[in-house]
Short mmCIF file of C-alpha atoms in Angstrom, two decimals:
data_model
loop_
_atom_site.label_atom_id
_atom_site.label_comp_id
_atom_site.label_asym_id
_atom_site.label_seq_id
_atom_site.Cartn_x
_atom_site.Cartn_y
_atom_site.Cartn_z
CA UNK A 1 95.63 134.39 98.33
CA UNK A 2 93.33 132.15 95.94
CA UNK A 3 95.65 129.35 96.99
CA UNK A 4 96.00 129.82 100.63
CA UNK A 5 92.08 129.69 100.32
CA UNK A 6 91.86 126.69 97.96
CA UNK A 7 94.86 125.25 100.50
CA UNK A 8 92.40 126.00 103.80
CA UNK A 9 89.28 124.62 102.28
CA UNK A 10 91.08 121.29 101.25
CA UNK A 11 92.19 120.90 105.40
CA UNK A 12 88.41 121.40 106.13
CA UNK A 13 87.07 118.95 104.09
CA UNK A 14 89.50 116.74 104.99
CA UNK A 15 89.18 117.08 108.42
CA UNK A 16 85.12 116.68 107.82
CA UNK A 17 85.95 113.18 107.08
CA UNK A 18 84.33 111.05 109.52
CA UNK A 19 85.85 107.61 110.63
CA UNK A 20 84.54 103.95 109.00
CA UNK A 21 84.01 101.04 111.07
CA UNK A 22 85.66 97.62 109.17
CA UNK A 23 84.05 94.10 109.40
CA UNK A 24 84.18 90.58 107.63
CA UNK A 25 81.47 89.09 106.67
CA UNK A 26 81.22 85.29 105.22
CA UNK A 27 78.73 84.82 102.30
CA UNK A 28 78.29 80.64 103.16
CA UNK A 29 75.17 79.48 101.08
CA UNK A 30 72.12 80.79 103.13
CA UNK A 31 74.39 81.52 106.46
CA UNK A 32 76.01 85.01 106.99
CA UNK A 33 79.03 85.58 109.58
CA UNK A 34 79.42 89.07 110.66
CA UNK A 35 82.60 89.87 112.92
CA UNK A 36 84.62 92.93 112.85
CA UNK A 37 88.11 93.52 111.68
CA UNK A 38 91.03 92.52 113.22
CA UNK A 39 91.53 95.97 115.08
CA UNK A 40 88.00 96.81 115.04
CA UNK A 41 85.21 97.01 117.84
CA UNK A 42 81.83 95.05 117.25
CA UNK A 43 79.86 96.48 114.33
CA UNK A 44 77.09 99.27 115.38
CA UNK A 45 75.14 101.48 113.00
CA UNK A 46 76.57 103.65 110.47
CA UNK A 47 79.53 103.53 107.98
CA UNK A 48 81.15 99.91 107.45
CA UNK A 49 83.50 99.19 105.47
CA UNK A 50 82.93 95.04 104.57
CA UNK A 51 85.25 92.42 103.24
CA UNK A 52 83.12 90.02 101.50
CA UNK A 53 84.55 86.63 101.77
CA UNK A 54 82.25 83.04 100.23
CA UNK A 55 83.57 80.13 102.23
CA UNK A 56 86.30 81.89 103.80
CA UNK A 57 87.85 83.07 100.26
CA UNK A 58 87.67 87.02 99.96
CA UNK A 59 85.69 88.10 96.90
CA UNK A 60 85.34 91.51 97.25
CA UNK A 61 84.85 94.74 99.80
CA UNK A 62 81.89 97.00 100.16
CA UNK A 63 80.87 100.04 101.59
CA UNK A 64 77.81 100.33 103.23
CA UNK A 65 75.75 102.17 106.18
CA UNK A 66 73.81 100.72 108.83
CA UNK A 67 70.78 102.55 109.95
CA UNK A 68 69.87 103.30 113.80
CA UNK A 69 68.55 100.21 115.36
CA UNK A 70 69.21 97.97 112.50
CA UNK A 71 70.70 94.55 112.66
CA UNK A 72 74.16 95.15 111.03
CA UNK A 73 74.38 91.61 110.16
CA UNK A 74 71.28 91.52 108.24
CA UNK A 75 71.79 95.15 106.56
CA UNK A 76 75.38 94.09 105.38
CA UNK A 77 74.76 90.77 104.50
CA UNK A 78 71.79 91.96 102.03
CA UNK A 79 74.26 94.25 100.10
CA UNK A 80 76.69 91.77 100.00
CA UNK A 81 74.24 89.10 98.27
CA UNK A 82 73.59 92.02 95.94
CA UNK A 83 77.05 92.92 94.88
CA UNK A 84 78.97 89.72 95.12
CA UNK A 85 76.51 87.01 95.16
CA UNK A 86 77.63 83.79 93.56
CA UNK A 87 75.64 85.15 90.60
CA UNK A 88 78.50 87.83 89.64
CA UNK A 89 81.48 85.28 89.74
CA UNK A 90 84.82 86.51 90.57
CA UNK A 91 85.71 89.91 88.82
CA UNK A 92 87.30 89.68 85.13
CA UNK A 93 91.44 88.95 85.09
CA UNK A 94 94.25 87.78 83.09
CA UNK A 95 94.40 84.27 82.57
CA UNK A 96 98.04 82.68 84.35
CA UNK A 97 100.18 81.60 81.58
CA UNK A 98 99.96 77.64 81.47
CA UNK A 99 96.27 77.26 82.61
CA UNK A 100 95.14 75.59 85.92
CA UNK A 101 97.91 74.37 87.63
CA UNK A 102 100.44 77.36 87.00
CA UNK A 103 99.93 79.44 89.68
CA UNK A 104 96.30 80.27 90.15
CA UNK A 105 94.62 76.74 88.56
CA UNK A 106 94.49 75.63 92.61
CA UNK A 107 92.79 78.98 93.66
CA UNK A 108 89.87 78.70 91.10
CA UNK A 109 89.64 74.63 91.43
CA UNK A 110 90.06 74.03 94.95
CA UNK A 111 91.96 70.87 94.18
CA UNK A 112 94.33 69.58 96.40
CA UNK A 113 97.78 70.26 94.79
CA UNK A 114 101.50 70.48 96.87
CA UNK A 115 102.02 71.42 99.59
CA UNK A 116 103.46 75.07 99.99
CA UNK A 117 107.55 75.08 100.03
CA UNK A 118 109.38 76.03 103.07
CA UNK A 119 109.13 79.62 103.84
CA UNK A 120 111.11 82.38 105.62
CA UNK A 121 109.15 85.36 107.20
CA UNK A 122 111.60 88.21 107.02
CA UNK A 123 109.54 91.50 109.04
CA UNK A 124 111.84 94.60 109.17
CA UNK A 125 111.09 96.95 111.59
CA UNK A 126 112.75 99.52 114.14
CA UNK A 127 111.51 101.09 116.92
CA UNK A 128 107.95 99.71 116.84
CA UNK A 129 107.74 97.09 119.14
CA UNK A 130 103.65 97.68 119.87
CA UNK A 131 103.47 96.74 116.69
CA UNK A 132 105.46 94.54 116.02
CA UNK A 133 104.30 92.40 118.94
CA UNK A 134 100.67 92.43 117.51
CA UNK A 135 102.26 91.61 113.55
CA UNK A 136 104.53 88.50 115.10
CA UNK A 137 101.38 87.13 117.32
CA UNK A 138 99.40 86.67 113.67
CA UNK A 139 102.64 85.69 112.40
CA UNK A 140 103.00 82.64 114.66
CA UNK A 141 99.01 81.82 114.08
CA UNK A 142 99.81 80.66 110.25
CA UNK A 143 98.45 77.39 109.04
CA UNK A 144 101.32 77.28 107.12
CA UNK A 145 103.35 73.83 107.67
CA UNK A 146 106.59 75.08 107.41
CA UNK A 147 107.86 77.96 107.95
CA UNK A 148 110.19 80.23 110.18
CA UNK A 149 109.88 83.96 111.17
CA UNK A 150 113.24 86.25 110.88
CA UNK A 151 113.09 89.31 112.75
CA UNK A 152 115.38 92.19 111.06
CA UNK A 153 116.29 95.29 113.69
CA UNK A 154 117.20 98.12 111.45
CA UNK A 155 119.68 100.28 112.38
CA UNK A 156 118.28 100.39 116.25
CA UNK A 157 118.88 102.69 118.88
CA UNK A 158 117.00 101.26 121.67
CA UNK A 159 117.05 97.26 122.72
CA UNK A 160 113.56 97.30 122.79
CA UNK A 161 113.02 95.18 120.16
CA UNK A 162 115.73 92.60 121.08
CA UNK A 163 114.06 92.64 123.99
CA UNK A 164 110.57 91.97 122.90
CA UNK A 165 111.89 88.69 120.77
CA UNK A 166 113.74 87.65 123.20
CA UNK A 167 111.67 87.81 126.09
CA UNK A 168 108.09 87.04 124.45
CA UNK A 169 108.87 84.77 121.41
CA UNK A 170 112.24 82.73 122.39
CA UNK A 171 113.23 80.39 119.55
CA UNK A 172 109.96 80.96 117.93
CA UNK A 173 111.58 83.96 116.10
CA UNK A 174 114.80 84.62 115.10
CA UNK A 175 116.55 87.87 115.77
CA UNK A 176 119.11 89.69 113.55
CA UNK A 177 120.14 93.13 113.69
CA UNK A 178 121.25 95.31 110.45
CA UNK A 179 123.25 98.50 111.46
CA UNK A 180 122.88 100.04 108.47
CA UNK A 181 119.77 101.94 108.05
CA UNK A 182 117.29 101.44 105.16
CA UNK A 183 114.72 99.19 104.71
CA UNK A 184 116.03 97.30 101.37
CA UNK A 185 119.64 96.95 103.33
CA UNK A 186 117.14 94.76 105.86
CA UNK A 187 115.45 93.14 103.74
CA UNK A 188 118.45 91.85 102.30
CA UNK A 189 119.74 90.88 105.49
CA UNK A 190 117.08 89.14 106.18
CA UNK A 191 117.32 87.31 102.59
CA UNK A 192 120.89 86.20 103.23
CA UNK A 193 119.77 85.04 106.70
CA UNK A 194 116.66 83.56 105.52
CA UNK A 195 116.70 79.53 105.40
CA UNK A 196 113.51 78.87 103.48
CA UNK A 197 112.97 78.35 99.49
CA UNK A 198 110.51 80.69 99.23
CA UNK A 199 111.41 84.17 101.15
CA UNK A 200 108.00 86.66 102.14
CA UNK A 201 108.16 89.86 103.09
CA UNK A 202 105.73 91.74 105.48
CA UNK A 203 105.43 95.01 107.46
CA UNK A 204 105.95 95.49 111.30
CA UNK A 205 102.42 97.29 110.45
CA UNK A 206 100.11 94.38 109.25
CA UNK A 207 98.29 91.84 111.08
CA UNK A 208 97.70 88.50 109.09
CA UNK A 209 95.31 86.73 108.06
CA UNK A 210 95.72 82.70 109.38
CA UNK A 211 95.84 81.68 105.35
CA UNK A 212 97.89 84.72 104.49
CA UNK A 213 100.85 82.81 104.22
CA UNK A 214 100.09 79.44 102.88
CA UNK A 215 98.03 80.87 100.01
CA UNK A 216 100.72 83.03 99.12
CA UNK A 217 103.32 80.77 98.81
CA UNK A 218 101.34 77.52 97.15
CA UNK A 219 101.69 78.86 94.15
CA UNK A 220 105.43 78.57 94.04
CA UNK A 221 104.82 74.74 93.70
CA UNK A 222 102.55 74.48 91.45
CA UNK A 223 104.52 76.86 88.27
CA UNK A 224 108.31 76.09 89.08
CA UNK A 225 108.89 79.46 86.33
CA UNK A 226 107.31 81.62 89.44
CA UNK A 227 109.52 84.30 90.93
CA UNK A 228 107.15 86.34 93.21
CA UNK A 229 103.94 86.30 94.54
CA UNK A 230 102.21 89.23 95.94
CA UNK A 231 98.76 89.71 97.71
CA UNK A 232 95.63 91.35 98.90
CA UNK A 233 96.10 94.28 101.29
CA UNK A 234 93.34 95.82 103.82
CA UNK A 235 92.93 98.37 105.88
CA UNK A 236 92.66 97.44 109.84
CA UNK A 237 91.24 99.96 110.55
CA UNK A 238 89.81 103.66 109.38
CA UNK A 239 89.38 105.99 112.43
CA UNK A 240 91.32 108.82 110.66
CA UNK A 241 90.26 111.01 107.80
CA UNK A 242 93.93 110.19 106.96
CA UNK A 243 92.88 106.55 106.70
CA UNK A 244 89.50 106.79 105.02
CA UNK A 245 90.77 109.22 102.71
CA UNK A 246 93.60 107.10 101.34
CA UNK A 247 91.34 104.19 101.62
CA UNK A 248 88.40 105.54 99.28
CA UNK A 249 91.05 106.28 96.58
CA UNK A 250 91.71 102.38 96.42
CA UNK A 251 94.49 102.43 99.36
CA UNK A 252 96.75 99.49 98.26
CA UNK A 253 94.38 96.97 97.29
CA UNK A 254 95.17 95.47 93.84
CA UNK A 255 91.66 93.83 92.92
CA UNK A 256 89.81 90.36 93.64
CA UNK A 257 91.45 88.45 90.64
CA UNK A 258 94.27 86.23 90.64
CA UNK A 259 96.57 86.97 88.17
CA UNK A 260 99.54 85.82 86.66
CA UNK A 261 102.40 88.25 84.85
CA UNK A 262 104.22 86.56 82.41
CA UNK A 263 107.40 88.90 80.45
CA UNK A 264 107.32 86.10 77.28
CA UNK A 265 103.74 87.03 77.89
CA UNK A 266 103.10 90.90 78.45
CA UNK A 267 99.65 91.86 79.10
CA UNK A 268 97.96 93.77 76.34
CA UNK A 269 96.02 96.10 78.58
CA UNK A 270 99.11 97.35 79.82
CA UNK A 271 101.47 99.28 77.41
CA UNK A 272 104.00 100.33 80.32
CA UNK A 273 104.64 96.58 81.52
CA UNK A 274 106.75 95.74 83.12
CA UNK A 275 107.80 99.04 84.07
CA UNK A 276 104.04 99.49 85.86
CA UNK A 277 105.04 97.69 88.63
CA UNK A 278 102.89 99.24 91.39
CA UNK A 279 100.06 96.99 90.02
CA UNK A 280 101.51 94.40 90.51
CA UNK A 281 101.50 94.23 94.64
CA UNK A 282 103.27 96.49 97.71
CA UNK A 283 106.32 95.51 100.11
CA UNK A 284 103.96 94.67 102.65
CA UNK A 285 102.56 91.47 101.12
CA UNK A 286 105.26 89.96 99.01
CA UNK A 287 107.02 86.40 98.46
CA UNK A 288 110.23 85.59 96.04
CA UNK A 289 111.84 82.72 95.32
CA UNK A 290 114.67 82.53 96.91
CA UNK A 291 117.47 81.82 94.51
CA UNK A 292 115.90 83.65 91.97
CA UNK A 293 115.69 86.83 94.73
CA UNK A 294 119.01 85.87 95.44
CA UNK A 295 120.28 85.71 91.65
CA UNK A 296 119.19 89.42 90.72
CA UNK A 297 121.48 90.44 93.81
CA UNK A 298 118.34 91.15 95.95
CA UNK A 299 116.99 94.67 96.69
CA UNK A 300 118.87 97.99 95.37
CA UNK A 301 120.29 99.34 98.85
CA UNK A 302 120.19 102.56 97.47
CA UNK A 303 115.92 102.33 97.55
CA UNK A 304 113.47 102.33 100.28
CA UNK A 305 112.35 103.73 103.07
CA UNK A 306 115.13 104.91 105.47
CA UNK A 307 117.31 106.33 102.32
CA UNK A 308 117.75 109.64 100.22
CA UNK A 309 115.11 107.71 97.68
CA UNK A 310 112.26 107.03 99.83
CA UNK A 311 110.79 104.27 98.70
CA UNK A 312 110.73 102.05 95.21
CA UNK A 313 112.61 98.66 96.69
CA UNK A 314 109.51 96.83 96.68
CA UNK A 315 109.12 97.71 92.90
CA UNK A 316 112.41 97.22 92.03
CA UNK A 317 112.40 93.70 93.12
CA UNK A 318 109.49 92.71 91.35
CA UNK A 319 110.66 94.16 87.90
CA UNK A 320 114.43 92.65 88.50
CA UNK A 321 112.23 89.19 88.48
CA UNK A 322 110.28 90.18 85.57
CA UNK A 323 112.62 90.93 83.29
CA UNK A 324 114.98 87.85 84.40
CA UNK A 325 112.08 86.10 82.64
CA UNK A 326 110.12 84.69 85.79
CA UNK A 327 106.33 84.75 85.99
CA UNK A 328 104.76 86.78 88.96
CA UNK A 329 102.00 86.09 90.79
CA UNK A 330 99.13 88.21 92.39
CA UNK A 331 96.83 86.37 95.01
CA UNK A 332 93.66 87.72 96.61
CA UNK A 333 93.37 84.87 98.86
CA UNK A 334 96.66 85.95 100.76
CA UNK A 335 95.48 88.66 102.94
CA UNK A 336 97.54 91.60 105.42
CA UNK A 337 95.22 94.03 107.12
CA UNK A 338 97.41 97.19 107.05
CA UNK A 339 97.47 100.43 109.47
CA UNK A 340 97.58 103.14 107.49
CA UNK A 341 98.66 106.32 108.58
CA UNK A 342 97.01 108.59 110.75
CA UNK A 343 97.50 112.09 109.79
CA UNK A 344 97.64 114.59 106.96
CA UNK A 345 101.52 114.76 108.02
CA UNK A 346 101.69 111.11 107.15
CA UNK A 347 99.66 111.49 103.65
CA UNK A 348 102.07 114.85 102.98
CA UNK A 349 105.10 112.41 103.62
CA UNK A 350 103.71 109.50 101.80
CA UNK A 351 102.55 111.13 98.69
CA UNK A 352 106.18 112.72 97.87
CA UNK A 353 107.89 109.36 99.08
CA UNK A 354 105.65 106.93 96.82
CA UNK A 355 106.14 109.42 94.32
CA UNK A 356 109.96 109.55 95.04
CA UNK A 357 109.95 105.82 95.24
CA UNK A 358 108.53 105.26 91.59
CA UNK A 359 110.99 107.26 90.09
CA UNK A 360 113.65 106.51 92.23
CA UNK A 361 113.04 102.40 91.39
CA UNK A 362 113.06 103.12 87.91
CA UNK A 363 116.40 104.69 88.05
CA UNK A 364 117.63 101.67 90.00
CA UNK A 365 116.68 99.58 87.38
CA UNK A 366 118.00 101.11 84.44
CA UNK A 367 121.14 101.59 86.28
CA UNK A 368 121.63 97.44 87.34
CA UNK A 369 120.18 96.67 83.35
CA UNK A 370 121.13 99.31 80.98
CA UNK A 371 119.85 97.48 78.26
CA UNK A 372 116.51 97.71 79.53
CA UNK A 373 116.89 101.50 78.00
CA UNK A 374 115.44 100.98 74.77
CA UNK A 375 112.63 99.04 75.96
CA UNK A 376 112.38 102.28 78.47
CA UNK A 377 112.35 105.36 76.08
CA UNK A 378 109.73 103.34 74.10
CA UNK A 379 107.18 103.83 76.46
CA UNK A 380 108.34 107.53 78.00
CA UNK A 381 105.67 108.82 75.74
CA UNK A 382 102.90 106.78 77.63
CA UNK A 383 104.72 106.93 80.92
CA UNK A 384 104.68 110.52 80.74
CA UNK A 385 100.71 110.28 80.67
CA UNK A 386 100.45 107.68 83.11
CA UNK A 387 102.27 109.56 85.54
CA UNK A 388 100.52 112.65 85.10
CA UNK A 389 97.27 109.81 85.50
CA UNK A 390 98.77 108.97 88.98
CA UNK A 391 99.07 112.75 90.36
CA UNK A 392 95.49 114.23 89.05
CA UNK A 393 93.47 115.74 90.85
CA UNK A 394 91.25 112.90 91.56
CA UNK A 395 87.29 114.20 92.51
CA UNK A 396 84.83 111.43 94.04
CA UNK A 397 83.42 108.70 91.70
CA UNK A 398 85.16 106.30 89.85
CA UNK A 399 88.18 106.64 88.31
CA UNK A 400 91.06 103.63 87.36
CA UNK A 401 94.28 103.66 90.25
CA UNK A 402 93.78 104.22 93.54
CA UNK A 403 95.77 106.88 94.95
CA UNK A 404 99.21 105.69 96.95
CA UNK A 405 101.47 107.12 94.34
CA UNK A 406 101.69 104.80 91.04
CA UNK A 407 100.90 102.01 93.44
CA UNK A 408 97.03 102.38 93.02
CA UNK A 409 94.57 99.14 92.63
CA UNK A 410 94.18 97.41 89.44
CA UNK A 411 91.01 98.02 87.71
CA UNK A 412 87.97 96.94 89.40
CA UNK A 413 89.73 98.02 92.56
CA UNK A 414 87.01 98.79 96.04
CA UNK A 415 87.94 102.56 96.13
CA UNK A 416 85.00 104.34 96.29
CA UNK A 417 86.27 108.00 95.94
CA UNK A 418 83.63 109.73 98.35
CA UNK A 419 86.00 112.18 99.37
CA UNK A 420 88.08 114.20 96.39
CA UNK A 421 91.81 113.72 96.28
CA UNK A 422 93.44 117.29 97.73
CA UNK A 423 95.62 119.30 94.87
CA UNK A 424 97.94 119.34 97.70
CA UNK A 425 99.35 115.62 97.96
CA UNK A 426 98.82 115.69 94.01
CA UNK A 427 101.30 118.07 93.87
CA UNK A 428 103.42 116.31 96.55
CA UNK A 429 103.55 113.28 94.51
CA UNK A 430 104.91 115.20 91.55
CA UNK A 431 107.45 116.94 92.83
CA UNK A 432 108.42 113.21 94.67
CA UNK A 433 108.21 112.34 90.86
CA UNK A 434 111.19 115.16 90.15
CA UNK A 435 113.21 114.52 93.41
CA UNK A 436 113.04 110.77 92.99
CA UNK A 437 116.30 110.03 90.75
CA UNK A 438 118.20 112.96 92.48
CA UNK A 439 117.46 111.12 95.96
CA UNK A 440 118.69 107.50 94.67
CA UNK A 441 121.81 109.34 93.32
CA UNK A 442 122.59 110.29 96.75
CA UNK A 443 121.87 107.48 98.26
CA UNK A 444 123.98 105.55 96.08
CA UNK A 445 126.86 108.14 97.04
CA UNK A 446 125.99 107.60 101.08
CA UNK A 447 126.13 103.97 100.53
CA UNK A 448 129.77 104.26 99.82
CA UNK A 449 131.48 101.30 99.21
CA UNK A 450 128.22 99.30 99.08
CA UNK A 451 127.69 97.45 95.75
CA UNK A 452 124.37 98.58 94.43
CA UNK A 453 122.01 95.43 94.08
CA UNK A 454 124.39 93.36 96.05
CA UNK A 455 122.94 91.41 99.21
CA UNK A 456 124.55 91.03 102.60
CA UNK A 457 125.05 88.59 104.94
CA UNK A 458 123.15 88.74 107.83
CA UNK A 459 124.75 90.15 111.22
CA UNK A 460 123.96 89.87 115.00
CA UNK A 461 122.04 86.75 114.52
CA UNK A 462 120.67 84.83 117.43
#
């Protein structure tokens, strides 16, 4: 009875939560811009939720209220000075190994250095094409200089979105259909498809920033030892306590710092590396060389959404880099606003799949490199406490991870926790935790004759 009660006054907090407008605003010497985000209405009064940008580079997020009858512009604009003037600097960060010019010297400098490599846009998706439409059309609006956008239908059962590229887009956007359900088996269609040096990865979710993909992709000329890149990620939009909720736990933002992860390196902070991975970025915002990608047989099949696992083929990727011995990168400048999910259904579903996912992921990868177990069972003493980190009950007011289920912001993340983290999707996440290695298991067995880690050629190309 205690917990049905506990269980009923969790829903009606939750569903207290009221919704968050989301704006930009441009610090620019003595000028201010105000505009809302990208699927926002105009900013009135109350809650706002502000990405700070200084000449167009984002420097940080706040959360602030507007008062009746006050000029938002002005009422942001003064907390903004106050929390991220030019006076605080960007926030503390790892150093990238090599100093300016590998990786993040250009971002700091603002000297002209190479131009960004030719890139592949590989969006999975099925079933969406609402959104999809909306992700493509910022797609196309890159300033990037070269770069094409592959399309991956997974495992359709409608012609809807074969339709959509075909009739809106034309040969602005490749189409190629993946029977095979599961979105690491379309990513790595999309990877064998994919004619670019650099391949990035987004979400049929996201809409883009106009930099998003040039800044997230320079860096692969300047440090030729880079492997992946990863970037900032935003909500669009926070109507739903679902949204705010996740959002005020630090959602999937990973900080304001640019920072480089080097294995002949390993951060000091960060006892778990590499094996932390969720710090280091999220499947919506991500960028791999290509042969390197490529050379570490691409995503584990038997991860991600779609499969018995869940989730985990974003992480897997980026420690299958890592421990090949190639730097990764994490950029603030490169920017995805992200729809997060609407409704406690969706948290219930995404706590016990990020949870799966971890778990799951790590599995993968001790399974493609056994003799990463040593290095492993070193650090199950820690992992066992970071986990149990991940799935606290987390009450409002600081705190150091966001909340998405190991994949929380680095320190110094935005989340401002003013709504506690429910027992429930604490629980969730744990007994994801549990299920996760049972799940890849079977997904490995439903994949059949599919060689785990292997990447496929792409099929039904246009």
């Amino acid at each position: 009875m205690a917990r049905t009660a506990r269980a009923q006054e969790e829903i009606r907090r939750f569903l207290d939560i009221g919704a968050v407008q989301v704006a930009e605003l441009d610090l620019n010497g003595e000028e201010t811009a105000l505009r809302p985000g990208p699927d926002s209405p105009p900013v009135t009064h109350g809650e706002v939720f502000v990405l700070v940008r200084r000449a167009g580079r984002p420097v940080g997020t706040l959360l602030g209220r507007v008062p009746e009858g006050a000029d938002p512009a002005t009422v942001l604009a003064a907390l903004a000075r106050q929390e991220h003037g030019p006076e605080h600097g960007p926030e503390h960060g790892r150093e990238p190994a090599g100093g300016p010019g590998q990786g993040q010297g250009a971002e700091r400098s603002g000297a002209a250095g190479p131009p960004p490599p030719r890139t592949s846009v590989v969006v999975a998706t099925r079933e969406r094409s609402g959104q999809l439409a909306r992700a493509l059309d910022s797609l196309l609006a890159q300033d990037h200089p070269d770069f094409e956008i592959v399309v991956v239908d997974n495992a359709p059962v409608t012609d809807g979105t074969r339709d959509l590229v075909e009739r809106k887009y034309g040969e602005r956007v490749r189409y190629v259909c993946e029977p095979v359900a599961g979105l690491a088996t379309a990513h790595n269609t999309g990877l064998a498809a994919a004619r670019g040096e650099v391949v990035a990865f987004t979400d049929d979710d996201v809409v883009a920033d106009s930099r998003w993909l040039t800044e997230l992709t320079t860096p692969f000329a300047a440090d030729p030892g880079l492997g992946c890149a990863t970037g900032l990620i935003l909500p669009a939009r926070l109507r739903t306590p679902a949204q705010v909720l996740l959002e005020s736990h630090g959602g999937f933002a990973k900080g304001f710092t640019p920072t480089t992860y080097d294995p002949k390196d390993p951060p000091r902070d960060e006892p778990l590396f590499p094996f932390t991975a969720g710090r280091f970025g999220s499947g919506a915002n991500m960028a791999f060389r290509a042969e390197v990608l490529r050379g570490v047989g691409g995503f584990d099949p038997a991860t991600g959404a779609g499969t018995p696992a869940r989730g985990g083929d974003d992480l897997y990727g980026f420690v299958r880099v890592l421990t090949q011995g190639h730097r990764l990168h994490y950029t603030p400048g490169a920017l995805v606003w992200h729809h997060h999910r609407e409704t406690w259904a969706d948290l219930e579903t995404q706590a016990f799949g990020y949870g799966a996912g971890l778990t799951a992921y790590l599995t993968a990868i001790l399974v493609a490199r056994p003799a990463l177990l040593p290095a492993f069972l070193a650090r199950v003493p820690r992992g066992l406490s970071h986990a149990r980190g991940l799935t606290a009950v987390r009450d409002t007011g600081g705190g150091d991870g966001g909340a998405s289920g190991g994949r929380g912001a680095a320190p110094g993340d935005h989340g401002t926790r003013t709504h506690p983290w429910p027992r429930r999707l604490s629980r969730l996440q744990r007994k994801g935790m549990l299920y996760g290695p049972v799940g890849y298991l079977r997904a490995r067995r439903a994949a059949g004759s599919r060689t785990t880690g292997s990447w496929t050629t792409g099929r039904g190309t246009r």
